[in-house]
Amino acid sequence: MIMDKDTVERMADIAHMYISEEEKNRISKELSFLLECFDKLNQVDTEGVMPTIHPITDRNILREDVVWESLPIEEVLKNSPDKDNRFFRVPRIIEE
Amino acid sequence: MKLHELTINKANELLKKKEIKSEELTSALFNRIDSFDGKIKAYVTLDKDRALEAARLADKKADFTQPLTGIPMAVKDNICTKDLKTTCCSKMLENFVPPYDATVISKLKDTNAVILGKTNMDEFAMGSSTESSFFQVTKNPWNLECVPGGSSGGSAAAVAADESLYALGSDTGGSIRQPAAYCGVVGLKPTYGRVSRFGVAALASTMDAIGPITKDVTDCAIVLSAIAGIDSFDPTSSDIPLSDYLKCLHDELNGIKIGIPKEFLDNDVIDKDVKDAFLNAAKIYENLGCICEEISLANAEYALWAYHITVAAESSSELGQYDGIRYGHRATKYEDLKDLYKKSRGEGFGTEVKRRIILGTYLSDAQNYDKYYLKAQKIRTLIKKDFENAFNKYDLLITPTVPTTAFKIGEKIDDPLKMYMNDLYTTPVNLAGLPAISIPCGFSDGLPIGLQIIGKAFDEASILRAAYAFEQNTNYHEKRIKWEEGFSDEL
Amino acid sequence: MNYETIIGLEVHVELLTKTKIFCGCSTEFGKEPNSHCCPICLGMPGALPLMNRSVVEYAAKAGLALNCDIAELSRFDRKNYFYPDLPKAYQISQYYIPLARNGYIEIEPNGQKKRIGIRIMHMEEDAGKLIHEEGSAYSLVDLDRAGVPLVEIVSEPDMRSAEEAWLYLNNLKTILSYIEVSDCKMEEGSLRCDINISLRPEGSKEFGTKVEIKNLGSFRAVRRAIEYEEKRQKEILESGGSITQETRRWDEAQGFTTFMRGKVENRYSPEPNMAPIIIKDDWKEEIRSKIPELPNARKARFMQEYSLPEYDASVITASKILADFYEECVKYYHDPKVVSNWVMVELMSILNETGQGIKNLKFTPKQLSDMLVMIDKGTISGKIAKDVFRDMFETGKSPEDIVKEKGLIQISDEAELESIAQKVIDNNPKSVQDYKNGKKKALGFLVGQIMKETKGKANPQMVNTILIRLLD
């Protein structure tokens, strides 16, 4: 299985990241190699095997509906690179 | 003995006897860091004022019944510390100051532990050499040309170089055990769910585990006792009762059945010295009255790839939250919203992180989901079964921790396959969620070799007992680093 | 060619829990921006979702009330996408194994009963709020809403007209308000609705290409949007064109739909941090036992038990609080129809007039019944009662106190009334003559004069009897 540069570019776009031409080349090469390694898994017969996806499968873990103290506004916004009064700020979104 | 060379256990004894003060001990550690860390580069952030303040508080209370009170320690930089920068060694979180403590940190603070600072790691824990850190490359204290391993390389190096009495690390595919092996220290990856993950930046939520890196097994038991247990902030944390990890160290080892997965020895990636050291370790166990037998973990060879599929798929979703909106790196100029995302994430993540996110995005695509992710999770079931079958007959499994000793800085980062093979013995354990420890079991060309002991789920006690017995009958853990010129061991 | 319209609705309903679905932050509405946030709902490193028990209970209650099968084990998944109102870059929802399936809501278009199937009902978290201020180069993010619990209710494509969709929504809203899991206020965003609509030639079994419509702000908008879209699609099909699968936005001011975006592939992945939701029979039955009598059943019972006409029963049972109020009144008053008249005419009109909700009524059902008893006993007249009622509504005073304070007691003293009647007869010889000449209408005028003289307090039956006796 080959992951070509276009696919790398497309995946980077879905993941909302720019990648440089150099990164694209390198990642395409490395991931093509890795996908080949992954193909080895096809040698394993997994017919009828249940996947292990979740660590917990057999019980409820629930929290009671009791209000806790939220963070003070200074803490909420402390790490934000762009804020306005009590809000996080982003460039204007043209409503879809 | 110099203060920085103390183990937790020994330091606690001295604190109890009022022979030393925590402040004195803490200052000694900062002195050590001052003179050594310029070369080792284990730390990315130091918190001297607050550490000394915590030490003075411990001295004032003068109650050292809890063994970690007043003991200086280091924290991997993906574990959130309130009001102290937590960067995951990424440009993305270069300035992130969490408004909360991870549960493990709260627990340590409750015992009045002294946090010296935060340690270097591979960016977002993605790597096995600590070379992908945005900030710096950490050196292996045993040989400064070598990597300390990773991703908890800073934590392991800090403990090995006596820059901290112990450290916390995280292990998703070997990230505690492998650097512990490379740095000649003790590293425990507890059972999945044994230690709370709340406040630890996720790499792969179904495999991440937090654990101690210490100078010896007793210290490992001490730290585990302090950080383990159910947590209402981590729904995957377990309510299975804890054992008395210190008491169990002294339990009899005679008659214990140990399995040795043959697939891990009969391959072409293992170094001869590592293999010899491992076989010698097996012999030591036999001499201690254990029954050692070869076993087969038939699906172990597939674990590595199943592991990488799982990590990539899970982490690509986990890392979506780093977008430079509520926190994190934001590009300075952008055209619109999408450009803001793409530039901020493009600039904020290093190439290794991007590579994994791209892979994970590809693997989670609807048309690839069954072929890769689901297949990997089915293989995961088979691996779990392999282990279950083995543990029906054996109490413990032993393997080398890593097929090789520490490699040269820059040597493997451009060769992914070699890098992957590093995780060959550790990743199956994470897929199965089992506990495993790495302890020193030999040296090759002056570099430490690690022995991995794998136990049944939630049976850390048996692992610690076996590790302790090994330690009592060997002296690998006592071997000191011979510092090269330029290091001042005297204060 | 005639076309058949196929409509399915996706309704998001906010649940009335005290805290968010995955953290203990309050769900209270209308506080300052970003005042209900914590590391979990802000999507900070290492935060994990802590599932709220009440969300499970409310959602299961809704599922049962909508006749769904409740899954013994359901799971949460992540819907991965980037948007500033979505802190974790994924919404935790239930995709692979939802909480409930195979339910239905009964509607009665044109008096014919019809079941609208519910395919799926699942739990999920709401996103935050984006504010786009006029003229500003920025959008602002408020995450108080992020993590508020929702259920999404996906209907089968069983509706065939705007009217049916409207009935479905109304019944859905009534049921969910009845079981007190949501206040279902569309204008406050606690109920949101997306429409899936397609057309097919009458008689055809295949579905046509569907279009999704978003941004519906009211039930009226849903009805108008469907009617518009039916016409738009019909015109395209009739002119030989074809429908493209897309999402359109309803423009309420202009009254049409516009293109919003093409078809998108959602990216789902399992949520690894959460335990499953396991609802065994005992828990399910415990939840079921908390479901009150639902509107349809209650309506039928009202018709039977209280002999109410269907219309009365529908109006009163449309709101649980109103129906509860009514039943409480009936406990203290013997004639359910009289109570129904008062509730439907006087109470409803004063509520409409003042815009007040029935929740905040100042007087009790018992007090209304007491007033009705006072009419029966002749203590007050029916006419006076209307003024007393208004007073009760405004002040919350008991009818006895109002009547006493204002001196509204009916005059039922035979001698007193006779003397007033005599005076009116003496003063109106023309009307008396008319009456005697057979103009029965004149009697009404004379009664009116007596009522005027007594400021409405004269007992009307007695006035009648006395007048006739005196005139004859």
Coordinates of C-alpha atoms in Angstrom, one line a residue, chain C:
Chain C
M1 CA -47.4 14.4 -12.6
N2 CA -48.4 14.3 -9.0
Y3 CA -45.7 14.0 -6.4
E4 CA -45.7 12.5 -2.9
T5 CA -43.6 14.4 -0.3
I6 CA -41.5 12.3 2.1
I7 CA -40.4 14.0 5.3
G8 CA -38.2 12.8 8.1
L9 CA -37.3 15.0 11.1
E10 CA -34.2 15.1 13.2
V11 CA -35.0 16.8 16.5
H12 CA -32.4 17.8 19.1
V13 CA -33.8 18.3 22.5
E14 CA -31.9 19.8 25.5
L15 CA -32.3 17.8 28.7
L16 CA -33.2 19.6 31.9
T17 CA -30.3 18.2 34.1
K18 CA -28.6 20.4 36.6
T19 CA -25.1 19.8 35.2
K20 CA -23.5 19.1 31.8
I21 CA -23.3 15.7 30.4
F22 CA -19.6 15.1 31.1
C23 CA -18.8 17.5 33.9
G24 CA -20.3 19.1 36.9
C25 CA -20.6 22.6 35.4
S26 CA -24.0 24.1 35.6
T27 CA -26.4 24.1 32.7
E28 CA -28.0 27.3 33.9
F29 CA -29.0 29.5 31.0
G30 CA -28.4 33.3 30.7
K31 CA -25.3 33.8 32.9
E32 CA -22.3 35.8 31.8
P33 CA -20.4 34.2 28.9
N34 CA -17.9 31.4 29.8
S35 CA -19.0 31.2 33.4
H36 CA -19.8 27.5 33.4
C37 CA -16.5 26.1 32.1
C38 CA -13.9 23.6 33.5
P39 CA -11.0 21.7 32.1
I40 CA -13.4 19.0 30.9
C41 CA -15.8 21.1 28.9
L42 CA -12.9 23.3 27.7
G43 CA -11.2 20.3 26.2
M44 CA -8.0 20.7 28.1
P45 CA -5.1 18.2 28.1
G46 CA -5.9 15.0 30.1
A47 CA -9.6 15.8 30.7
L48 CA -11.9 12.8 30.6
P49 CA -15.7 12.6 30.2
L50 CA -17.6 11.9 33.4
M51 CA -21.0 10.7 32.4
N52 CA -24.0 12.2 34.2
R53 CA -26.5 9.6 35.6
S54 CA -29.5 11.9 35.2
V55 CA -28.8 12.3 31.5
V56 CA -29.1 8.5 31.1
E57 CA -32.3 8.5 33.2
Y58 CA -33.9 11.4 31.3
A59 CA -32.9 10.0 27.9
A60 CA -34.2 6.5 28.7
K61 CA -37.4 8.1 30.1
A62 CA -37.8 9.9 26.8
G63 CA -37.1 6.7 24.8
L64 CA -39.7 4.8 26.8
A65 CA -42.3 7.5 26.4
L66 CA -41.6 7.5 22.7
N67 CA -42.3 3.7 22.6
C68 CA -38.7 2.8 21.8
D69 CA -36.7 -0.3 22.6
I70 CA -34.0 0.7 25.1
A71 CA -30.6 -0.9 24.3
E72 CA -29.4 -3.0 27.3
L73 CA -25.9 -1.8 26.3
S74 CA -25.2 1.4 24.4
R75 CA -21.9 3.2 23.6
F76 CA -20.5 6.6 22.9
D77 CA -18.5 7.6 19.9
R78 CA -16.7 10.6 18.6
K79 CA -17.8 12.7 15.7
N80 CA -14.5 14.3 14.7
Y81 CA -14.6 17.8 13.1
F82 CA -13.0 21.2 13.7
Y83 CA -15.0 24.2 14.7
P84 CA -14.4 26.9 17.4
D85 CA -17.6 25.9 19.3
L86 CA -16.3 22.3 19.7
P87 CA -13.5 22.4 22.2
K88 CA -12.3 18.8 21.9
A89 CA -12.5 18.8 18.1
Y90 CA -15.0 15.9 18.5
Q91 CA -18.5 15.8 19.7
I92 CA -19.2 12.8 21.9
S93 CA -22.4 11.2 20.6
Q94 CA -23.8 7.7 20.1
Y95 CA -23.3 6.5 16.6
Y96 CA -22.6 2.7 16.4
I97 CA -24.9 1.6 19.3
P98 CA -27.5 4.2 20.2
L99 CA -29.6 4.2 23.4
A100 CA -33.0 3.7 21.8
R101 CA -34.5 2.5 18.6
N102 CA -37.8 1.6 16.9
G103 CA -40.2 3.9 18.6
Y104 CA -43.2 5.9 17.3
I105 CA -45.4 8.9 17.9
E106 CA -49.1 8.8 17.1
I107 CA -50.6 11.7 15.2
E108 CA -54.1 12.3 13.9
P109 CA -54.1 14.2 10.6
N110 CA -57.7 14.7 9.4
G111 CA -59.0 12.6 12.3
Q112 CA -57.2 9.5 11.1
K113 CA -54.7 7.9 13.5
K114 CA -51.2 7.5 12.1
R115 CA -47.9 6.3 13.6
I116 CA -44.7 8.2 12.8
G117 CA -41.8 5.9 13.4
I118 CA -38.8 6.9 15.5
R119 CA -35.7 5.2 14.1
I120 CA -33.1 6.2 16.7
M121 CA -32.8 8.2 19.8
H122 CA -29.4 8.9 21.2
M123 CA -27.6 11.0 23.8
E124 CA -24.9 13.6 22.9
E125 CA -23.3 16.8 24.0
D126 CA -24.2 20.3 22.7
A127 CA -21.6 22.6 21.2
G128 CA -20.8 26.1 22.4
K129 CA -22.2 29.3 21.1
L130 CA -20.6 31.6 18.5
I131 CA -21.5 35.3 18.4
H132 CA -21.0 37.2 15.2
E133 CA -21.3 40.9 16.0
E134 CA -22.4 43.1 13.2
G135 CA -19.5 44.8 11.5
S136 CA -16.9 43.1 13.6
A137 CA -13.9 41.3 12.1
Y138 CA -14.2 38.6 14.8
S139 CA -16.5 36.0 16.0
L140 CA -16.7 35.3 19.7
V141 CA -16.8 31.9 21.5
D142 CA -18.9 31.2 24.6
L143 CA -18.6 27.6 25.8
D144 CA -21.2 27.6 28.5
R145 CA -23.4 25.6 26.3
A146 CA -20.6 23.2 25.3
G147 CA -21.4 19.9 27.0
V148 CA -25.1 20.6 27.7
P149 CA -26.9 17.2 27.3
L150 CA -29.1 16.6 24.3
V151 CA -31.0 13.8 22.9
E152 CA -31.3 13.5 19.1
I153 CA -34.5 12.0 17.9
V154 CA -34.4 10.8 14.3
S155 CA -37.8 9.9 12.8
E156 CA -38.5 7.5 10.0
P157 CA -39.4 9.2 6.7
D158 CA -43.0 8.6 7.5
M159 CA -44.5 12.1 7.2
R160 CA -46.2 13.2 4.0
S161 CA -47.0 16.8 4.5
A162 CA -46.1 19.9 6.4
E163 CA -49.3 19.4 8.5
E164 CA -48.1 15.9 9.6
A165 CA -44.6 17.2 10.5
W166 CA -46.2 19.9 12.5
L167 CA -48.4 17.4 14.4
Y168 CA -45.4 15.2 15.0
L169 CA -43.4 18.0 16.4
N170 CA -46.3 19.2 18.6
N171 CA -46.9 15.7 20.0
L172 CA -43.2 15.2 20.5
K173 CA -42.9 18.5 22.4
T174 CA -46.0 17.7 24.5
I175 CA -44.7 14.2 25.4
L176 CA -41.2 15.5 26.4
S177 CA -42.6 18.3 28.4
Y178 CA -45.0 15.9 30.1
I179 CA -42.3 13.6 31.3
E180 CA -40.4 16.7 32.4
V181 CA -37.1 15.9 30.7
S182 CA -37.0 19.1 28.6
D183 CA -38.8 22.4 28.4
C184 CA -38.7 22.1 24.6
K185 CA -38.5 25.9 24.0
M186 CA -37.6 26.3 20.3
E187 CA -37.1 30.0 20.7
E188 CA -34.5 29.4 23.4
G189 CA -32.8 26.7 21.5
S190 CA -33.8 23.8 23.8
L191 CA -35.6 22.2 20.9
R192 CA -34.0 22.3 17.4
C193 CA -35.2 20.6 14.3
D194 CA -33.7 19.7 10.9
I195 CA -35.9 18.5 8.1
N196 CA -35.1 15.8 5.5
I197 CA -37.4 16.1 2.6
S198 CA -37.7 14.5 -0.8
L199 CA -40.3 14.0 -3.5
R200 CA -41.3 11.0 -5.5
P201 CA -43.9 10.4 -8.2
E202 CA -47.1 9.2 -6.6
G203 CA -47.3 5.4 -6.4
S204 CA -43.5 5.0 -6.6
K205 CA -41.8 2.9 -4.0
E206 CA -38.3 4.4 -4.3
F207 CA -37.3 7.4 -2.4
G208 CA -36.1 10.5 -4.2
T209 CA -32.9 12.4 -3.4
K210 CA -33.3 14.1 -0.1
V211 CA -32.4 17.6 0.9
E212 CA -31.7 18.6 4.5
I213 CA -32.9 21.9 5.8
K214 CA -31.4 23.6 8.8
N215 CA -31.9 26.7 10.8
L216 CA -35.6 26.3 11.7
G217 CA -36.5 28.7 14.5
S218 CA -40.1 27.8 15.2
F219 CA -42.8 25.2 14.4
R220 CA -44.2 27.7 12.0
A221 CA -40.9 27.9 10.2
V222 CA -40.8 24.1 9.9
R223 CA -44.2 24.2 8.2
R224 CA -43.3 27.0 5.9
A225 CA -39.9 25.6 5.0
I226 CA -41.5 22.2 4.0
E227 CA -44.2 24.0 1.9
Y228 CA -41.5 26.0 0.2
E229 CA -39.2 23.1 -0.4
E230 CA -42.0 20.9 -1.7
K231 CA -42.7 23.6 -4.3
R232 CA -39.1 24.2 -5.2
Q233 CA -38.3 20.5 -5.7
K234 CA -41.5 20.0 -7.7
E235 CA -40.6 22.8 -10.0
I236 CA -37.1 21.3 -10.6
L237 CA -38.5 17.8 -11.2
E238 CA -41.2 19.1 -13.5
S239 CA -38.8 21.0 -15.6
G240 CA -36.8 17.8 -16.1
G241 CA -34.1 18.6 -13.6
S242 CA -32.8 16.5 -10.7
I243 CA -32.4 17.2 -7.0
T244 CA -28.9 17.3 -5.5
Q245 CA -28.2 15.9 -2.1
E246 CA -27.3 18.9 -0.1
T247 CA -28.0 20.9 3.0
R248 CA -30.1 24.1 2.7
R249 CA -30.7 26.9 5.1
W250 CA -34.2 28.3 5.8
D251 CA -34.3 32.1 5.5
E252 CA -37.2 33.0 7.8
A253 CA -37.4 36.7 6.8
Q254 CA -37.4 36.0 3.1
G255 CA -39.3 32.8 3.3
F256 CA -37.1 30.6 1.1
T257 CA -34.3 28.0 1.4
T258 CA -30.8 28.6 0.1
F259 CA -27.8 26.3 -0.5
M260 CA -25.6 25.9 2.5
R261 CA -23.3 23.0 1.8
G262 CA -22.9 19.8 -0.2
K263 CA -22.9 16.3 1.2
V264 CA -20.2 15.7 3.9
E265 CA -18.7 12.5 5.2
N266 CA -18.8 12.5 9.0
R267 CA -15.7 11.0 10.7
Y268 CA -16.7 8.8 13.6
S269 CA -14.4 6.9 15.9
P270 CA -15.1 5.1 19.2
E271 CA -14.9 7.0 22.4
P272 CA -12.4 5.0 24.3
N273 CA -12.6 6.7 27.7
M274 CA -16.2 5.9 28.5
A275 CA -17.8 2.8 30.0
P276 CA -20.8 1.5 28.2
I277 CA -24.3 2.6 29.3
I278 CA -25.9 -0.5 30.7
I279 CA -29.7 -0.5 31.4
K280 CA -30.9 -3.8 32.7
D281 CA -34.6 -4.5 33.2
D282 CA -34.8 -3.4 36.8
W283 CA -33.4 0.0 36.1
K284 CA -35.5 0.3 33.0
E285 CA -38.7 -0.5 34.9
E286 CA -37.7 2.0 37.6
I287 CA -37.4 4.7 35.0
R288 CA -40.6 3.6 33.3
S289 CA -42.4 3.9 36.7
K290 CA -41.5 7.6 36.7
I291 CA -43.3 8.3 33.5
P292 CA -46.6 9.9 34.1
E293 CA -49.8 9.2 32.1
L294 CA -49.0 10.5 28.7
P295 CA -51.2 13.1 26.8
N296 CA -53.0 10.6 24.5
A297 CA -54.0 8.3 27.3
R298 CA -54.9 11.2 29.6
K299 CA -57.1 12.7 26.9
A300 CA -59.0 9.4 26.4
R301 CA -59.4 9.1 30.2
F302 CA -60.7 12.7 30.5
M303 CA -63.3 12.0 27.8
Q304 CA -64.4 8.9 29.6
E305 CA -64.0 9.7 33.3
Y306 CA -65.1 13.3 33.1
S307 CA -67.4 13.0 30.0
L308 CA -65.5 15.9 28.4
P309 CA -66.0 16.5 24.7
E310 CA -62.9 15.5 22.6
Y311 CA -62.0 19.2 22.0
D312 CA -62.0 20.1 25.7
A313 CA -60.0 17.0 26.5
S314 CA -57.4 17.8 23.9
V315 CA -56.9 21.4 24.9
I316 CA -56.6 20.6 28.6
T317 CA -54.3 17.7 28.2
A318 CA -52.0 19.5 25.8
S319 CA -50.1 20.8 28.8
K320 CA -49.3 18.6 31.8
I321 CA -49.5 21.5 34.2
L322 CA -52.9 22.6 32.8
A323 CA -54.2 19.0 33.0
D324 CA -52.9 18.6 36.6
F325 CA -54.6 21.9 37.5
Y326 CA -57.8 20.8 36.0
E327 CA -57.8 17.4 37.7
E328 CA -57.1 19.1 41.1
C329 CA -60.1 21.4 40.5
V330 CA -62.3 18.5 39.7
K331 CA -61.5 16.9 43.1
Y332 CA -63.2 19.8 44.8
Y333 CA -66.0 20.4 42.4
H334 CA -68.7 18.0 41.2
D335 CA -69.2 19.1 37.6
P336 CA -66.1 18.5 35.4
K337 CA -67.7 20.2 32.4
V338 CA -68.2 23.4 34.3
V339 CA -64.6 23.3 35.4
S340 CA -63.5 22.7 31.8
N341 CA -65.5 25.7 30.7
W342 CA -63.8 27.9 33.2
V343 CA -60.4 26.6 32.5
M344 CA -60.7 26.7 28.7
V345 CA -62.5 30.1 28.5
E346 CA -61.6 32.3 31.5
L347 CA -58.3 30.8 32.5
M348 CA -56.8 30.4 29.0
S349 CA -57.9 33.8 27.8
I350 CA -56.4 35.6 30.8
L351 CA -53.2 33.6 30.4
N352 CA -53.1 34.6 26.7
E353 CA -53.9 38.2 27.5
T354 CA -51.2 38.6 30.1
G355 CA -48.7 36.2 28.5
Q356 CA -48.2 34.6 31.9
G357 CA -47.4 30.9 32.1
I358 CA -49.7 28.6 34.0
K359 CA -46.7 27.5 36.1
N360 CA -46.8 30.8 38.0
L361 CA -50.5 31.0 38.8
K362 CA -51.2 32.9 42.1
F363 CA -54.3 31.0 43.1
T364 CA -54.8 27.3 43.7
P365 CA -57.2 24.9 42.0
K366 CA -59.1 24.5 45.2
Q367 CA -59.8 28.3 45.2
L368 CA -61.2 28.1 41.7
S369 CA -63.4 25.2 42.8
D370 CA -64.5 27.2 45.9
M371 CA -65.6 30.0 43.7
L372 CA -67.6 27.6 41.5
V373 CA -69.3 26.4 44.7
M374 CA -70.1 30.0 45.6
I375 CA -71.9 30.4 42.3
D376 CA -73.9 27.2 42.9
K377 CA -74.9 28.3 46.4
G378 CA -76.0 31.6 45.0
T379 CA -73.4 33.5 47.0
I380 CA -72.2 35.3 43.9
S381 CA -73.6 35.5 40.4
G382 CA -71.9 34.0 37.4
K383 CA -71.3 37.5 36.1
I384 CA -69.7 38.7 39.4
A385 CA -67.7 35.4 39.4
K386 CA -65.8 36.6 36.3
D387 CA -64.6 39.7 38.2
V388 CA -63.8 37.6 41.3
F389 CA -61.8 35.3 39.0
R390 CA -59.8 38.2 37.6
D391 CA -59.1 39.4 41.1
M392 CA -57.9 35.9 42.1
F393 CA -55.6 35.8 39.2
E394 CA -54.1 39.2 39.9
T395 CA -53.8 39.0 43.7
G396 CA -54.0 35.3 44.6
K397 CA -56.6 36.1 47.3
S398 CA -59.3 33.6 48.1
P399 CA -62.7 34.1 46.5
E400 CA -64.3 34.4 49.9
D401 CA -62.0 37.3 50.9
I402 CA -62.5 39.0 47.6
V403 CA -66.3 38.8 47.8
K404 CA -66.2 40.0 51.4
E405 CA -63.8 42.8 50.8
K406 CA -65.6 44.1 47.8
G407 CA -69.2 43.5 49.0
L408 CA -70.0 41.3 46.1
I409 CA -72.4 38.9 47.8
Q410 CA -75.5 38.2 45.7
I411 CA -78.8 39.7 46.8
S412 CA -81.1 36.7 47.4
D413 CA -83.4 38.4 49.9
E414 CA -86.9 37.9 48.5
A415 CA -88.3 41.1 50.1
E416 CA -85.4 43.3 49.0
L417 CA -85.5 42.1 45.5
E418 CA -89.3 42.5 45.4
S419 CA -89.1 46.1 46.4
I420 CA -86.4 46.8 43.8
A421 CA -88.5 45.0 41.1
Q422 CA -91.5 47.0 42.1
K423 CA -89.6 50.2 41.7
V424 CA -88.3 49.2 38.2
I425 CA -91.9 48.3 37.2
D426 CA -93.1 51.6 38.4
N427 CA -90.4 53.5 36.5
N428 CA -90.8 51.7 33.2
P429 CA -94.5 51.6 32.3
K430 CA -93.8 51.3 28.6
S431 CA -91.8 48.1 28.9
V432 CA -94.4 46.7 31.3
Q433 CA -97.1 47.5 28.7
D434 CA -94.9 45.8 26.0
Y435 CA -94.5 42.7 28.1
K436 CA -98.2 42.5 28.7
N437 CA -98.8 42.9 24.9
G438 CA -96.8 39.8 24.4
K439 CA -93.3 41.2 23.7
K440 CA -91.4 38.7 25.9
K441 CA -88.2 40.6 25.1
A442 CA -89.3 43.4 27.4
L443 CA -88.8 41.1 30.4
G444 CA -85.0 41.0 29.6
F445 CA -84.9 44.8 29.6
L446 CA -86.5 44.9 33.0
V447 CA -84.1 42.2 34.4
G448 CA -81.3 44.3 33.1
Q449 CA -82.6 47.4 34.9
I450 CA -82.7 45.4 38.2
M451 CA -79.2 44.2 37.7
K452 CA -78.1 47.7 37.0
E453 CA -79.8 48.9 40.1
T454 CA -78.0 46.2 42.2
K455 CA -74.7 46.6 40.4
G456 CA -75.1 43.0 39.2
K457 CA -75.5 41.5 42.6
A458 CA -79.1 40.4 42.3
N459 CA -79.7 36.7 42.1
P460 CA -80.8 36.4 38.4
Q461 CA -83.1 33.3 38.8
M462 CA -84.9 35.0 41.7
V463 CA -85.2 38.3 39.8
N464 CA -86.8 36.4 36.9
T465 CA -89.3 34.7 39.1
I466 CA -90.2 37.8 41.1
L467 CA -90.6 39.9 38.0
I468 CA -93.0 37.4 36.3
R469 CA -95.0 37.1 39.5
L470 CA -95.3 40.9 39.9
L471 CA -96.1 41.5 36.2
D472 CA -98.7 38.7 36.0

